PDB file of C-alpha atoms and ligand atoms in Angstrom:
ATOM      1  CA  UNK A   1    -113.281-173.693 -31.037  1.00 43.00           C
ATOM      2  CA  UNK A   2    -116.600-175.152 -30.739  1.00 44.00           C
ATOM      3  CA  UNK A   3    -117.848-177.742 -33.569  1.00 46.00           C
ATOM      4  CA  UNK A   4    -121.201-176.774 -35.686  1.00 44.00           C
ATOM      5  CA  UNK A   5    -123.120-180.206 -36.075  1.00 42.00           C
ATOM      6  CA  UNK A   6    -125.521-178.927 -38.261  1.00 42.00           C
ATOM      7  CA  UNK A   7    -124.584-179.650 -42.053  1.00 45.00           C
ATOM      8  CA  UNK A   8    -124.378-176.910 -44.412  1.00 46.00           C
ATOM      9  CA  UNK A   9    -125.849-177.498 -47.232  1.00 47.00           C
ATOM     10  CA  UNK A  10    -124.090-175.550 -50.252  1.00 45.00           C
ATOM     11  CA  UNK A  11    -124.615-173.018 -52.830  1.00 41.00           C
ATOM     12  CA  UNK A  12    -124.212-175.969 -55.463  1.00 44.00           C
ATOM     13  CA  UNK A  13    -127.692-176.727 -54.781  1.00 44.00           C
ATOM     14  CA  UNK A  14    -128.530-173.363 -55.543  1.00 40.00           C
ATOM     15  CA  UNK A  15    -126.938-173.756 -58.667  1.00 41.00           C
ATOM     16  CA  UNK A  16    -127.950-176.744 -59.661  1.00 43.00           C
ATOM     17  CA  UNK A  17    -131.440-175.018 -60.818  1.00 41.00           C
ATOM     18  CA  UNK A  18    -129.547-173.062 -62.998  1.00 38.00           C
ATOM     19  CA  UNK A  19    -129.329-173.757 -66.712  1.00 39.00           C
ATOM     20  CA  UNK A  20    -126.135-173.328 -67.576  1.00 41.00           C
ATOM     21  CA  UNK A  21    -123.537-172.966 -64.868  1.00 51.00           C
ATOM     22  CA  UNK A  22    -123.402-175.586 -62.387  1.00 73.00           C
ATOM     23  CA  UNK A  23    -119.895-175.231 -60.147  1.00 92.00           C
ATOM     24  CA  UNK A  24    -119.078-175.967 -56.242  1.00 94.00           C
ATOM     25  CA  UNK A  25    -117.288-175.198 -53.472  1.00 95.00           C
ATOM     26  CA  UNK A  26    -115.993-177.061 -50.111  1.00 96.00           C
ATOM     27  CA  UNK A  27    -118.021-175.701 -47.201  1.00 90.00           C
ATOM     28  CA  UNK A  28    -117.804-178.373 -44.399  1.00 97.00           C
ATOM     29  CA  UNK A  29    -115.548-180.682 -42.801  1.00 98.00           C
ATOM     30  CA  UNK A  30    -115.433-183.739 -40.164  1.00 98.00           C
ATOM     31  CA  UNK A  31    -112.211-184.759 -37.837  1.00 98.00           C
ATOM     32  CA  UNK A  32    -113.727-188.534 -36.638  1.00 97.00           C
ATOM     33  CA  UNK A  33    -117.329-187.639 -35.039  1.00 96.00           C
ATOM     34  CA  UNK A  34    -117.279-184.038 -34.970  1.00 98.00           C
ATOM     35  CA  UNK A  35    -118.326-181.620 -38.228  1.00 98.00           C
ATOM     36  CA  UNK A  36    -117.058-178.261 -38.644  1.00 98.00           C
ATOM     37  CA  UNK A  37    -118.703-175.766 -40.796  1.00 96.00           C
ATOM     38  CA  UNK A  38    -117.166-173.854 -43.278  1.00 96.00           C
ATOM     39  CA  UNK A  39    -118.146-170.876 -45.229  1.00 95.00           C
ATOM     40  CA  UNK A  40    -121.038-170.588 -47.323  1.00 94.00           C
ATOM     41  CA  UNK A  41    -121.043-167.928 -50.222  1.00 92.00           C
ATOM     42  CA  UNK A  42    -124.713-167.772 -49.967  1.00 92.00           C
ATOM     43  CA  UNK A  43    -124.934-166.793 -46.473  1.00 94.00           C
ATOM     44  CA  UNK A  44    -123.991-163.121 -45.788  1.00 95.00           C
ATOM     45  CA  UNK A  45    -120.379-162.853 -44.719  1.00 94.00           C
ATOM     46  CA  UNK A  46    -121.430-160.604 -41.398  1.00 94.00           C
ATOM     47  CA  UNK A  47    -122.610-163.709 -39.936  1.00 96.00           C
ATOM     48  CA  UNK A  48    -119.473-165.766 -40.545  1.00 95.00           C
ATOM     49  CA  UNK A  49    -116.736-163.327 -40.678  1.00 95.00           C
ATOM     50  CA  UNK A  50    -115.055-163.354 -37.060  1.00 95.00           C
ATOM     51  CA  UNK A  51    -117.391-165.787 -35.837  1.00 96.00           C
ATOM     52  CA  UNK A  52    -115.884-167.931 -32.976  1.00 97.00           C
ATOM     53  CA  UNK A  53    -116.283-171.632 -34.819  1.00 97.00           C
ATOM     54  CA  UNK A  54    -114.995-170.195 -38.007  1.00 97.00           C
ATOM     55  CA  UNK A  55    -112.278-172.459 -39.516  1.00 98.00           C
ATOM     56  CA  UNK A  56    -112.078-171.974 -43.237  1.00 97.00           C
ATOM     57  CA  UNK A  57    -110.911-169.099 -45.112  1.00 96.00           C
ATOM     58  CA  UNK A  58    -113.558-166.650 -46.559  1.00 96.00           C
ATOM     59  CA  UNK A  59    -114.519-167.457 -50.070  1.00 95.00           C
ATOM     60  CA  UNK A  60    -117.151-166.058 -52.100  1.00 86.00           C
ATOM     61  CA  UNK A  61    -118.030-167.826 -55.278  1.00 91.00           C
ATOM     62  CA  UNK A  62    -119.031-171.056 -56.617  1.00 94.00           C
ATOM     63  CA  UNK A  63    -117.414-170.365 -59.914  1.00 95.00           C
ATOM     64  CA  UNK A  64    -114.149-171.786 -61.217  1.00 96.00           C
ATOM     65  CA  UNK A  65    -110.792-169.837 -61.146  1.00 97.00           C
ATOM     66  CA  UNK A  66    -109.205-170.581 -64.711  1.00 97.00           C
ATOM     67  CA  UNK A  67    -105.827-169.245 -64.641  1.00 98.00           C
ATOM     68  CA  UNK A  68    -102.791-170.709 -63.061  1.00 98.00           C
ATOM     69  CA  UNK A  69    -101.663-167.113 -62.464  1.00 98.00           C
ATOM     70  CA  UNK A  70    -104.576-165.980 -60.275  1.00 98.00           C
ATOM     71  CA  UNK A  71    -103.995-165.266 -57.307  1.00 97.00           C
ATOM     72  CA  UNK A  72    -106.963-166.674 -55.461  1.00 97.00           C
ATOM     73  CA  UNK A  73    -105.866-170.070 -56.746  1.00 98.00           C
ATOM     74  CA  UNK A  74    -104.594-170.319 -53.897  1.00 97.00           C
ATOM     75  CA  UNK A  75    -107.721-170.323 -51.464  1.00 97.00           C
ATOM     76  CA  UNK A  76    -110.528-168.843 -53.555  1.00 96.00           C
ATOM     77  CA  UNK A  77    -110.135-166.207 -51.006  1.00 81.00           C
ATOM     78  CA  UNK A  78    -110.182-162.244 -51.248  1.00 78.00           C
ATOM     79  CA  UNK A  79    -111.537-162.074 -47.657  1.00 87.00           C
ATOM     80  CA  UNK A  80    -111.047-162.810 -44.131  1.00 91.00           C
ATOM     81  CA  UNK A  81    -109.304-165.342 -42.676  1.00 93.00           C
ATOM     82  CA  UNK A  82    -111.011-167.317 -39.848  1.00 95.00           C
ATOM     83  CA  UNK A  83    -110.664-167.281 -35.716  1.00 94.00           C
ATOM     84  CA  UNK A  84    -110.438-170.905 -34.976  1.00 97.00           C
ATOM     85  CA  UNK A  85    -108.924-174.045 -35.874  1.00 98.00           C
ATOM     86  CA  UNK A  86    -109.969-177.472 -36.377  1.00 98.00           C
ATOM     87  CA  UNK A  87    -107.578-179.683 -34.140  1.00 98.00           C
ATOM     88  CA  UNK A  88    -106.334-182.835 -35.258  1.00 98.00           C
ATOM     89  CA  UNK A  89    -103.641-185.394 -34.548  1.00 98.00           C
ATOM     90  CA  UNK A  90    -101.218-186.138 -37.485  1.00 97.00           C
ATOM     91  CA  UNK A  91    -101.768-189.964 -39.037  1.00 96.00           C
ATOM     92  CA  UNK A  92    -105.584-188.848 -38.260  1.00 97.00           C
ATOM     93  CA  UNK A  93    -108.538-188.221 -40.959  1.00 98.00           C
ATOM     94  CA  UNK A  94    -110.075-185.143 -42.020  1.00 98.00           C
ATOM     95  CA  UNK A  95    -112.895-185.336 -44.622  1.00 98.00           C
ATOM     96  CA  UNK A  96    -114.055-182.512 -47.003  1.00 98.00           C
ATOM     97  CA  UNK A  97    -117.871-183.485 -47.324  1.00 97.00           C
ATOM     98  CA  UNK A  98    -119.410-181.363 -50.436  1.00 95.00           C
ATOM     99  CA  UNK A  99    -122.709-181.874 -51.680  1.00 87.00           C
ATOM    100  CA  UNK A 100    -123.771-183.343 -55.457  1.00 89.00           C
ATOM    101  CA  UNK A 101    -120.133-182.510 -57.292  1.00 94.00           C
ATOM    102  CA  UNK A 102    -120.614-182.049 -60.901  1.00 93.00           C
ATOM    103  CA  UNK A 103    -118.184-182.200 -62.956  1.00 96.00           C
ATOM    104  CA  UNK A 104    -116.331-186.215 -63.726  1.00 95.00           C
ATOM    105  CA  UNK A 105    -113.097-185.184 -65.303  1.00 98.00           C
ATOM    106  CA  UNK A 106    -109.393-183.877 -63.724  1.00 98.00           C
ATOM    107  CA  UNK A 107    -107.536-184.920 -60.668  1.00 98.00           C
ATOM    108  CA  UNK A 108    -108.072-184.004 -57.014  1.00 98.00           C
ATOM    109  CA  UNK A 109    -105.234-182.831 -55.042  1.00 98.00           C
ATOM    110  CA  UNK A 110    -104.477-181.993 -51.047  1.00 98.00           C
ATOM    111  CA  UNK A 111    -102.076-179.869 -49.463  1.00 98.00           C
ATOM    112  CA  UNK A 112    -101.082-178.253 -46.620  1.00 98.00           C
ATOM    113  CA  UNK A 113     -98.793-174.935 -45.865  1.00 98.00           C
ATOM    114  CA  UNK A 114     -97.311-174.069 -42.178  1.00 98.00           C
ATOM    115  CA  UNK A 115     -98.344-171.067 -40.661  1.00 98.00           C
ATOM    116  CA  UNK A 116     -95.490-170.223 -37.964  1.00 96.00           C
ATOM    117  CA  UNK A 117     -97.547-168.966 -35.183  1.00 95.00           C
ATOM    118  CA  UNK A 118    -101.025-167.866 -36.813  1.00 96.00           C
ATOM    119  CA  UNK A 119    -102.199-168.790 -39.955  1.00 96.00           C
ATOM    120  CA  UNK A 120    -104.508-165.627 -40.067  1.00 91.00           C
ATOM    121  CA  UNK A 121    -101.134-162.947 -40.338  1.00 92.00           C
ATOM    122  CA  UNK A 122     -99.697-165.086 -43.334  1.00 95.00           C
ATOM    123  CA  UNK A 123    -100.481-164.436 -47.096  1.00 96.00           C
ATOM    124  CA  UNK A 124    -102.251-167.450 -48.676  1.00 97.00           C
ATOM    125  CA  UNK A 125    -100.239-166.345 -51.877  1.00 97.00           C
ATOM    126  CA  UNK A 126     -96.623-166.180 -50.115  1.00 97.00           C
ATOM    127  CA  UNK A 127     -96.561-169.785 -47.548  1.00 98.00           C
ATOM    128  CA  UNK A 128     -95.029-172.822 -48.460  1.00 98.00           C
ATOM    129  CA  UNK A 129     -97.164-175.149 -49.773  1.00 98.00           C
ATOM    130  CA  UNK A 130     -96.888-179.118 -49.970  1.00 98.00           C
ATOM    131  CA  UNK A 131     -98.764-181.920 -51.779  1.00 98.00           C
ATOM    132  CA  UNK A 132     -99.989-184.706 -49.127  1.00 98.00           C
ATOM    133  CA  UNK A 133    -102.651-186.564 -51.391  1.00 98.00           C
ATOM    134  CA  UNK A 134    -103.932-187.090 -54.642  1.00 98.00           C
ATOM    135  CA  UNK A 135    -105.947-188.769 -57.470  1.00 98.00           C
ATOM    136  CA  UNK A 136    -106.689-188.791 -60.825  1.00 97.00           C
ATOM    137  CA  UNK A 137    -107.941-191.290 -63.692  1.00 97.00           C
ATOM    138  CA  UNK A 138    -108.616-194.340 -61.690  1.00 97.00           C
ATOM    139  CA  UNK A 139    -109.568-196.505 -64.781  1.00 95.00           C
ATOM    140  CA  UNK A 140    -109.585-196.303 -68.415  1.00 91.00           C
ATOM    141  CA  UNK A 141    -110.870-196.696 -71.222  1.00 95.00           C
ATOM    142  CA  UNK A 142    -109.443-193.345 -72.219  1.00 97.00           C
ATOM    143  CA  UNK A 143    -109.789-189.359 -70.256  1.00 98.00           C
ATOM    144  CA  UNK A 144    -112.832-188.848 -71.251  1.00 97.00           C
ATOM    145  CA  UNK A 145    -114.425-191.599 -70.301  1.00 96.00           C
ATOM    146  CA  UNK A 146    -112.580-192.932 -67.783  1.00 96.00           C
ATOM    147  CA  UNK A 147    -113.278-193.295 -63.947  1.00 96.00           C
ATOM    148  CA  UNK A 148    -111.901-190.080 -62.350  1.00 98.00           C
ATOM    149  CA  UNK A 149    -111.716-190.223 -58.299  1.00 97.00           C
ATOM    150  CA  UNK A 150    -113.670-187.138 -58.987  1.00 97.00           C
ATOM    151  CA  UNK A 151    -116.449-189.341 -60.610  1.00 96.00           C
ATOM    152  CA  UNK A 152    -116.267-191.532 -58.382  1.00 95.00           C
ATOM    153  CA  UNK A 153    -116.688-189.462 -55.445  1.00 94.00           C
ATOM    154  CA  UNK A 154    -119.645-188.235 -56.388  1.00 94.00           C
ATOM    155  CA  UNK A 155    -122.963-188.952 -54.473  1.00 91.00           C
ATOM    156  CA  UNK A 156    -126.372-188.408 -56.062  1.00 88.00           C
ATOM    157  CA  UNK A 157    -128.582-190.258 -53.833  1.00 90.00           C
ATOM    158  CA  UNK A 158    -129.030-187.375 -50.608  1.00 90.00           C
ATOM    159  CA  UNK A 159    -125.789-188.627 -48.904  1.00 92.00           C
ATOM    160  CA  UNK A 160    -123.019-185.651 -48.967  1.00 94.00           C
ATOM    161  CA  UNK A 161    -119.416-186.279 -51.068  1.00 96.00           C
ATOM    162  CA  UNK A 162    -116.637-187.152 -49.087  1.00 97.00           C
ATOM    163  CA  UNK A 163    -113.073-186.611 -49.829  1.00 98.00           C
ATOM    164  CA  UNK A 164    -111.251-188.311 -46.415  1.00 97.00           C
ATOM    165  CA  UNK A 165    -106.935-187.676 -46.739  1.00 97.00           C
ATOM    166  CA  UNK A 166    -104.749-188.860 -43.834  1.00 97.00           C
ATOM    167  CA  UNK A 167    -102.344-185.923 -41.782  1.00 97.00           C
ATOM    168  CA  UNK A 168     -98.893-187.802 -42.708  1.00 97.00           C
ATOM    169  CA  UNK A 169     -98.207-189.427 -39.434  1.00 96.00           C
ATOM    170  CA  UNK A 170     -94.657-188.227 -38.854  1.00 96.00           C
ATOM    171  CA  UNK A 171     -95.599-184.782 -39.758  1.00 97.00           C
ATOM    172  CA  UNK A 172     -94.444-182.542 -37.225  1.00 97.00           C
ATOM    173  CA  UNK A 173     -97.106-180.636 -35.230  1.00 97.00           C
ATOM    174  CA  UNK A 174     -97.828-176.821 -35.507  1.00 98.00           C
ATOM    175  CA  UNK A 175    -100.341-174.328 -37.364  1.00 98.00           C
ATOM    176  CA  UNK A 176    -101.125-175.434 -41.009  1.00 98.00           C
ATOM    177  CA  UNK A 177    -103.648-174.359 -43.522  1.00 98.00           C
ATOM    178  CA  UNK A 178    -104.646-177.429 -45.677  1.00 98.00           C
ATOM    179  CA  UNK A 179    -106.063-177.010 -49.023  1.00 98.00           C
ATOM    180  CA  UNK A 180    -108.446-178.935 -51.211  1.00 98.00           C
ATOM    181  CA  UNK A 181    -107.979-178.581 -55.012  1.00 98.00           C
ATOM    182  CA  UNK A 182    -110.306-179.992 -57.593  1.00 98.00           C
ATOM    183  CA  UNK A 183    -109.666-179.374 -61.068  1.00 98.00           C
ATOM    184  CA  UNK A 184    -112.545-179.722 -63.569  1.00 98.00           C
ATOM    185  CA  UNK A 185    -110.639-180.680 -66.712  1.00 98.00           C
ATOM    186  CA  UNK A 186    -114.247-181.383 -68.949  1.00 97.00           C
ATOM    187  CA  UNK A 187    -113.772-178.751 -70.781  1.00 97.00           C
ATOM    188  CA  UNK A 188    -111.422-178.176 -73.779  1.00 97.00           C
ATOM    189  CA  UNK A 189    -108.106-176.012 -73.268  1.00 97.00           C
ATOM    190  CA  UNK A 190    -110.082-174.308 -70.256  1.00 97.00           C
ATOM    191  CA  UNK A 191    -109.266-175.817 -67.014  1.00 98.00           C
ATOM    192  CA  UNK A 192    -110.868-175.037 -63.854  1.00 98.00           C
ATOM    193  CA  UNK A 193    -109.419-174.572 -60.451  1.00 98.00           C
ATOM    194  CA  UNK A 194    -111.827-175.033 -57.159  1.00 98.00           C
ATOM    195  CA  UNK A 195    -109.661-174.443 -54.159  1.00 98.00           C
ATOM    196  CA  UNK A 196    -110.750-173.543 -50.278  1.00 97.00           C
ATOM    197  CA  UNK A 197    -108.252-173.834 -47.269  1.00 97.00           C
ATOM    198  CA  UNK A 198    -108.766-173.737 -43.696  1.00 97.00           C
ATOM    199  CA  UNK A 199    -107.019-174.181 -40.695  1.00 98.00           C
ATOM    200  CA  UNK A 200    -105.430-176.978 -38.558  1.00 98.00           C
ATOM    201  CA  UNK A 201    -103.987-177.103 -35.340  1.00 98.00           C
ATOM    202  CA  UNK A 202    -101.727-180.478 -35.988  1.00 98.00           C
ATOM    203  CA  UNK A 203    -100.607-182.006 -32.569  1.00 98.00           C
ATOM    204  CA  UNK A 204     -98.399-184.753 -32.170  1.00 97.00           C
ATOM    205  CA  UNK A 205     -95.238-185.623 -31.426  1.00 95.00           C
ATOM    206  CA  UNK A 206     -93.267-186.455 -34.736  1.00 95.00           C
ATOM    207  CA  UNK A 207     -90.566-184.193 -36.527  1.00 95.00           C
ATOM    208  CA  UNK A 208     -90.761-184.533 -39.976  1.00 96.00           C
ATOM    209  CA  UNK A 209     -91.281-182.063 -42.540  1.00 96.00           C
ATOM    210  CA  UNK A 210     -90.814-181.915 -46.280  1.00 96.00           C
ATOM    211  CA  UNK A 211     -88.062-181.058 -48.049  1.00 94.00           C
ATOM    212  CA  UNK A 212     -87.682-178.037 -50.102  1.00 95.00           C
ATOM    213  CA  UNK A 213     -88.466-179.681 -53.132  1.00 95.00           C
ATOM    214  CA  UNK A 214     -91.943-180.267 -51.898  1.00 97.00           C
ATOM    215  CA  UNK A 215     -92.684-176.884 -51.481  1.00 98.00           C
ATOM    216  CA  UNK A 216     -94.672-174.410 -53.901  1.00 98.00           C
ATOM    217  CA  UNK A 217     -96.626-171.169 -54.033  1.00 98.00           C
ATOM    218  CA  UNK A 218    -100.256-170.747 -55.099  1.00 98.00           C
ATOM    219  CA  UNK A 219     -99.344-168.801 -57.824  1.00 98.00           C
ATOM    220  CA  UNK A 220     -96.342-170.560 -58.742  1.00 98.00           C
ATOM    221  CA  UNK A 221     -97.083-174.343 -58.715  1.00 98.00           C
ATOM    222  CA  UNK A 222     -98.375-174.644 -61.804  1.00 98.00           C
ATOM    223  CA  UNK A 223     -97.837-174.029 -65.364  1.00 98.00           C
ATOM    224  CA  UNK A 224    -100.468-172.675 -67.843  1.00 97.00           C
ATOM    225  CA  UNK A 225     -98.869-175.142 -70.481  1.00 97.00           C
ATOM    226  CA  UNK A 226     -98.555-178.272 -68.552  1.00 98.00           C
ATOM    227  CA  UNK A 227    -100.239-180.597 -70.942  1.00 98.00           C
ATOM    228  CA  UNK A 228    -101.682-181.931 -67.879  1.00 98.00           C
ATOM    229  CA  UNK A 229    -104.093-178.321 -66.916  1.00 98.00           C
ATOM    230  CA  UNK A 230    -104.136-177.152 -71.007  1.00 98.00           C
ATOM    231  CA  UNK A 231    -105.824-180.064 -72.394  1.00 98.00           C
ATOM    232  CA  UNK A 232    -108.458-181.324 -74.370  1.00 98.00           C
ATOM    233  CA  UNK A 233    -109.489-184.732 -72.699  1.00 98.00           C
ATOM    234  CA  UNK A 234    -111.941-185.958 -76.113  1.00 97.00           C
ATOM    235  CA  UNK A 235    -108.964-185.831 -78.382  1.00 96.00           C
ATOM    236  CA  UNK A 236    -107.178-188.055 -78.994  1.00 95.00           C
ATOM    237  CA  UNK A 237    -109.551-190.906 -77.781  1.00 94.00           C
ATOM    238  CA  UNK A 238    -107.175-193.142 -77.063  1.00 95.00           C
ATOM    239  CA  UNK A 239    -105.356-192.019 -73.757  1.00 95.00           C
ATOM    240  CA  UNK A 240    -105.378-193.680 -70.744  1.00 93.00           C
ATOM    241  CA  UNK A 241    -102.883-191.843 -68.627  1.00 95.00           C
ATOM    242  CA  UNK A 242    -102.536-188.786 -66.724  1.00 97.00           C
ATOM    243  CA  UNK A 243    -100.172-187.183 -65.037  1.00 98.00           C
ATOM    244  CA  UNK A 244    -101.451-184.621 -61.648  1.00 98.00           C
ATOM    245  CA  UNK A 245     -99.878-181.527 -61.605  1.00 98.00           C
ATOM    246  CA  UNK A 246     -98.006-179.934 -58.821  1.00 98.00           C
ATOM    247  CA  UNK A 247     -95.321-182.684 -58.331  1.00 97.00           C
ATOM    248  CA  UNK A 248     -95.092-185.398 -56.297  1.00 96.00           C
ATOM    249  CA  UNK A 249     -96.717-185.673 -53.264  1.00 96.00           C
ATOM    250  CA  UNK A 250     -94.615-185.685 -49.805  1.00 96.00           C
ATOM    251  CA  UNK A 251     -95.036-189.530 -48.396  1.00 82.00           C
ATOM    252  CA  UNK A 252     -94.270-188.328 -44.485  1.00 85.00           C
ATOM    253  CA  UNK A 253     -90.533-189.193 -44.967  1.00 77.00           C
ATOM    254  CA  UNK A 254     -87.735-187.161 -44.372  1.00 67.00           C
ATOM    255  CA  UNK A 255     -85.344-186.612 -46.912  1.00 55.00           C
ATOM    256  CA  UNK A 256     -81.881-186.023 -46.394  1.00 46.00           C
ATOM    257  CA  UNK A 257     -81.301-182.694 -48.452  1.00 42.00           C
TER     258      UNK A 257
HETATM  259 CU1  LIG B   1    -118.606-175.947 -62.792  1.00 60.75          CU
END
């Protein structure tokens, strides 16, 4: 399980040169001092696939998944899962880093599935998934325009994007997958789902777990006519709310069922 200090840098760069499609993808990760690289689509997958320090789930494409119903909303993922896991106390950080996101508008979201005794047997499309973070419109004046936390995020001046979400303390330890959502909401009636998981070994010695209520299935979770993923953002102007799909998230507390 050894850590990869060299950053990745991502096929968003690639695509920035591009003229009209600019999209992204979540390729690296740090647990305190130590970075763990991810996949990257632009590197060929017999170099990655099976490799030792391997943590994320094989993804290949930048581009946006736009239904709710497809299946690789779930990790962006037809291929192989990875060998190792990044290890990681519960109550501690773990920071996507991505490089020069592009798109301001639609709410970020973080969640995390147990795996029983290997995440790489389970079917991203059939484990239990829960909501442990998320943001959306930060500040007005309307959807549009507003300051999204996926705005704000954003870094343009060489320093990566990072995205750092807390393990809920009392979580109880075990084999998770956790998975980063972004969902680009710029344009009309035609959202657009970013997703990549990979795998944690949680240690600790809490017991808490989420309640059934909490838990949802990549497809399943959403709904193609939640005003909240069908929208148009420029009309009306005069919005200033916005509700994140998915549900509430689960606060670490255990509730009595
Ligand atoms: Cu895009």
């Amino acid at each position: 399980m050894a850590a990869v200090i060299v950053p990745l840098f991502l096929a968003v760069l690639a695509a920035l040169s591009g003229p009209v499609v600019a999209h992204g993808g979540l390729a690296n990760y740090t647990v305190g001092e130590t970075w763990y690289r991810g996949y990257d689509p632009n590197t060929p997958a017999a170099e990655q696939v099976g490799q030792p320090w391997m943590i994320q789930r094989q993804w290949d494409s930048i581009d946006p998944i736009f239904s709710v119903d497809d299946k690789y909303i779930a990790c962006n993922n037809p291929g192989s899962p990875p060998v190792s896991y990044i290890p990681i106390r519960a109550g501690e950080n773990i920071t996507a880093v991505y490089w020069y996101w592009l798109h301001p508008v639609g709410p970020m979201t973080v969640w995390l599935a147990s795996c029983g005794h290997d995440c790489n047997s389970v079917d991203v499309n059939e484990v239990e998934w829960f909501k442990i973070w998320e943001a959306g419109l930060l500040a007005g004046p309307n959807l549009a325009e507003g300051v999204w936390y996926q705005k704000q995020f954003q870094n343009w001046d060489g320093e990566p994007d990072l995205w750092p979400v807390t393990i809920p303390t009392s979580l109880r330890p075990g084999l998770y997958m956790i998975r980063h959502e972004i969902l680009s909401i710029h344009i009309e009636n035609k959202p657009q789902f970013y997703p990549e998981c990979a795998n944690l070994n949680i240690t600790g010695a809490a017991t808490a777990f989420p309640p059934k209520e909490y838990l949802k299935k990549f497809p399943g979770a959403y709904e193609a006519n939640d005003p909240s993923i069908k929208i148009n953002v420029y009309v009306p102007d005069d919005v200033s709310n916005y509700t994140i799909p998915g549900g509430p998230i689960w606060d670490g507390l255990v509730i009595s069922r």
